[in-house]
Amino acid sequence: MEIVILLVAMGALYAFMIVPQQRRMKAHQELIRSLEEGDVVVTNAGIYGAVAEVEDDVVWLEVAPEVELKVTKSAIVEKVTDSDEDDEDDEDDNDDEEMVDAEDSDG
C-alpha cells in the first residue's frame, strides 16, 4: 500500500512540476530561435529594445537611437506585441490622471 502511495505521489510530482517546466523551456527555445531583426523584446532584467542584429549566442538590442546593448539570447524572455505596448501606455495615462485627481483634492 505504501508503495502505491509513493508511486502516485511521484506521478503527481512529475505531472505538476516537471511537465510544465519542460513546456516553458521548449517555448523559450522556440522564442530564441524565432528572433529576427526588428522584433521588440524584453530581457530578464526588464530592458525593452528592438533587435538590431542576431549572432550565434548574442543579440544586439537597440534601446535608444544609436544606443545598442549586447545581450545573450537566453536573457530574452518575451517578444512585445503592439497590444502590450498599448496596455502599458494606458496604465501610464491612468497613473497621471490619479496624480492630478490627488493634487486637486489636496488643495
PDB file of C-alpha atoms in Angstrom:
ATOM      1  CA  MET A   1       0.000   0.000   0.000  1.00  0.00           C
ATOM      2  CA  GLU A   2       2.816   2.388   0.876  1.00  0.00           C
ATOM      3  CA  ILE A   3       4.488   1.725  -2.463  1.00  0.00           C
ATOM      4  CA  VAL A   4       1.285   2.662  -4.303  1.00  0.00           C
ATOM      5  CA  ILE A   5       1.061   5.949  -2.399  1.00  0.00           C
ATOM      6  CA  LEU A   6       4.718   6.667  -3.179  1.00  0.00           C
ATOM      7  CA  LEU A   7       4.194   5.944  -6.896  1.00  0.00           C
ATOM      8  CA  VAL A   8       1.090   8.161  -7.004  1.00  0.00           C
ATOM      9  CA  ALA A   9       2.991  10.969  -5.287  1.00  0.00           C
ATOM     10  CA  MET A  10       5.866  10.662  -7.750  1.00  0.00           C
ATOM     11  CA  GLY A  11       3.432  10.695 -10.674  1.00  0.00           C
ATOM     12  CA  ALA A  12       1.729  13.818  -9.324  1.00  0.00           C
ATOM     13  CA  LEU A  13       5.102  15.492  -8.823  1.00  0.00           C
ATOM     14  CA  TYR A  14       6.032  14.704 -12.406  1.00  0.00           C
ATOM     15  CA  ALA A  15       2.695  15.904 -13.783  1.00  0.00           C
ATOM     16  CA  PHE A  16       2.543  19.155 -11.815  1.00  0.00           C
ATOM     17  CA  MET A  17       6.192  20.236 -11.747  1.00  0.00           C
ATOM     18  CA  ILE A  18       8.318  18.635 -14.425  1.00  0.00           C
ATOM     19  CA  VAL A  19       5.945  18.666 -17.417  1.00  0.00           C
ATOM     20  CA  PRO A  20       5.070  22.401 -17.151  1.00  0.00           C
ATOM     21  CA  GLN A  21       8.762  23.283 -16.766  1.00  0.00           C
ATOM     22  CA  GLN A  22       9.602  21.301 -19.905  1.00  0.00           C
ATOM     23  CA  ARG A  23       6.856  23.156 -21.793  1.00  0.00           C
ATOM     24  CA  ARG A  24       8.244  26.536 -20.655  1.00  0.00           C
ATOM     25  CA  MET A  25      11.745  25.523 -21.744  1.00  0.00           C
ATOM     26  CA  LYS A  26      10.509  24.446 -25.191  1.00  0.00           C
ATOM     27  CA  ALA A  27       8.558  27.694 -25.611  1.00  0.00           C
ATOM     28  CA  HIS A  28      11.614  29.752 -24.611  1.00  0.00           C
ATOM     29  CA  GLN A  29      13.852  27.841 -27.031  1.00  0.00           C
ATOM     30  CA  GLU A  30      11.317  28.450 -29.820  1.00  0.00           C
ATOM     31  CA  LEU A  31      11.232  32.151 -28.953  1.00  0.00           C
ATOM     32  CA  ILE A  32      15.021  32.366 -29.158  1.00  0.00           C
ATOM     33  CA  ARG A  33      15.068  30.522 -32.489  1.00  0.00           C
ATOM     34  CA  SER A  34      12.436  32.845 -33.945  1.00  0.00           C
ATOM     35  CA  LEU A  35      14.217  36.133 -33.132  1.00  0.00           C
ATOM     36  CA  GLU A  36      14.593  38.424 -36.127  1.00  0.00           C
ATOM     37  CA  GLU A  37      15.816  41.946 -36.690  1.00  0.00           C
ATOM     38  CA  GLY A  38      13.148  44.482 -35.790  1.00  0.00           C
ATOM     39  CA  ASP A  39      11.448  42.360 -33.105  1.00  0.00           C
ATOM     40  CA  VAL A  40      10.734  44.301 -29.915  1.00  0.00           C
ATOM     41  CA  VAL A  41      11.671  42.201 -26.907  1.00  0.00           C
ATOM     42  CA  VAL A  42      12.073  42.316 -23.134  1.00  0.00           C
ATOM     43  CA  THR A  43      15.101  40.936 -21.315  1.00  0.00           C
ATOM     44  CA  ASN A  44      15.014  39.211 -17.935  1.00  0.00           C
ATOM     45  CA  ALA A  45      16.322  42.486 -16.462  1.00  0.00           C
ATOM     46  CA  GLY A  46      13.255  44.323 -17.765  1.00  0.00           C
ATOM     47  CA  ILE A  47      15.032  46.159 -20.590  1.00  0.00           C
ATOM     48  CA  TYR A  48      12.916  46.797 -23.681  1.00  0.00           C
ATOM     49  CA  GLY A  49      14.652  47.008 -27.039  1.00  0.00           C
ATOM     50  CA  ALA A  50      14.412  46.290 -30.734  1.00  0.00           C
ATOM     51  CA  VAL A  51      16.592  43.511 -32.109  1.00  0.00           C
ATOM     52  CA  ALA A  52      19.236  45.159 -34.279  1.00  0.00           C
ATOM     53  CA  GLU A  53      21.327  42.088 -35.042  1.00  0.00           C
ATOM     54  CA  VAL A  54      21.263  38.380 -34.192  1.00  0.00           C
ATOM     55  CA  GLU A  55      24.551  36.483 -33.923  1.00  0.00           C
ATOM     56  CA  ASP A  56      25.305  32.973 -32.631  1.00  0.00           C
ATOM     57  CA  ASP A  57      24.513  33.332 -28.916  1.00  0.00           C
ATOM     58  CA  VAL A  58      24.317  37.127 -28.853  1.00  0.00           C
ATOM     59  CA  VAL A  59      21.612  39.651 -29.695  1.00  0.00           C
ATOM     60  CA  TRP A  60      22.243  43.354 -30.187  1.00  0.00           C
ATOM     61  CA  LEU A  61      19.296  45.375 -28.824  1.00  0.00           C
ATOM     62  CA  GLU A  62      18.690  48.972 -29.813  1.00  0.00           C
ATOM     63  CA  VAL A  63      17.328  50.581 -26.653  1.00  0.00           C
ATOM     64  CA  ALA A  64      17.555  54.198 -27.861  1.00  0.00           C
ATOM     65  CA  PRO A  65      18.605  55.854 -31.107  1.00  0.00           C
ATOM     66  CA  GLU A  66      22.224  54.878 -31.744  1.00  0.00           C
ATOM     67  CA  VAL A  67      22.440  53.005 -28.403  1.00  0.00           C
ATOM     68  CA  GLU A  68      22.813  49.233 -28.610  1.00  0.00           C
ATOM     69  CA  LEU A  69      23.271  46.645 -25.868  1.00  0.00           C
ATOM     70  CA  LYS A  70      24.895  43.268 -26.358  1.00  0.00           C
ATOM     71  CA  VAL A  71      22.913  40.560 -24.525  1.00  0.00           C
ATOM     72  CA  THR A  72      22.852  36.794 -24.611  1.00  0.00           C
ATOM     73  CA  LYS A  73      19.911  35.185 -26.359  1.00  0.00           C
ATOM     74  CA  SER A  74      18.915  33.388 -23.174  1.00  0.00           C
ATOM     75  CA  ALA A  75      18.326  36.773 -21.484  1.00  0.00           C
ATOM     76  CA  ILE A  76      15.354  37.441 -23.771  1.00  0.00           C
ATOM     77  CA  VAL A  77      12.121  36.438 -22.038  1.00  0.00           C
ATOM     78  CA  GLU A  78       9.416  37.591 -24.432  1.00  0.00           C
ATOM     79  CA  LYS A  79       8.510  39.416 -27.588  1.00  0.00           C
ATOM     80  CA  VAL A  80       6.459  42.553 -27.145  1.00  0.00           C
ATOM     81  CA  THR A  81       3.398  42.924 -29.330  1.00  0.00           C
ATOM     82  CA  ASP A  82       1.631  46.165 -30.237  1.00  0.00           C
ATOM     83  CA  SER A  83      -1.197  45.386 -27.812  1.00  0.00           C
ATOM     84  CA  ASP A  84       1.323  45.025 -24.951  1.00  0.00           C
ATOM     85  CA  GLU A  85       2.738  48.477 -25.707  1.00  0.00           C
ATOM     86  CA  ASP A  86      -0.770  49.979 -25.846  1.00  0.00           C
ATOM     87  CA  ASP A  87      -1.631  48.454 -22.459  1.00  0.00           C
ATOM     88  CA  GLU A  88       1.475  49.995 -20.890  1.00  0.00           C
ATOM     89  CA  ASP A  89       0.597  53.412 -22.348  1.00  0.00           C
ATOM     90  CA  ASP A  90      -2.927  53.119 -20.916  1.00  0.00           C
ATOM     91  CA  GLU A  91      -1.521  52.302 -17.471  1.00  0.00           C
ATOM     92  CA  ASP A  92       0.764  55.346 -17.625  1.00  0.00           C
ATOM     93  CA  ASP A  93      -2.184  57.561 -18.603  1.00  0.00           C
ATOM     94  CA  ASN A  94      -4.227  56.268 -15.657  1.00  0.00           C
ATOM     95  CA  ASP A  95      -1.356  56.966 -13.248  1.00  0.00           C
ATOM     96  CA  ASP A  96      -1.135  60.562 -14.498  1.00  0.00           C
ATOM     97  CA  GLU A  97      -4.888  61.046 -14.047  1.00  0.00           C
ATOM     98  CA  GLU A  98      -4.764  59.662 -10.495  1.00  0.00           C
ATOM     99  CA  MET A  99      -1.942  62.051  -9.601  1.00  0.00           C
ATOM    100  CA  VAL A 100      -3.903  65.026 -10.956  1.00  0.00           C
ATOM    101  CA  ASP A 101      -7.017  63.932  -9.015  1.00  0.00           C
ATOM    102  CA  ALA A 102      -4.958  63.607  -5.808  1.00  0.00           C
ATOM    103  CA  GLU A 103      -3.453  67.083  -6.294  1.00  0.00           C
ATOM    104  CA  ASP A 104      -6.929  68.600  -6.869  1.00  0.00           C
ATOM    105  CA  SER A 105      -8.328  67.042  -3.693  1.00  0.00           C
ATOM    106  CA  ASP A 106      -5.391  68.264  -1.570  1.00  0.00           C
ATOM    107  CA  GLY A 107      -5.570  71.853  -2.405  1.00  0.00           C
TER     108      GLY A 107
END
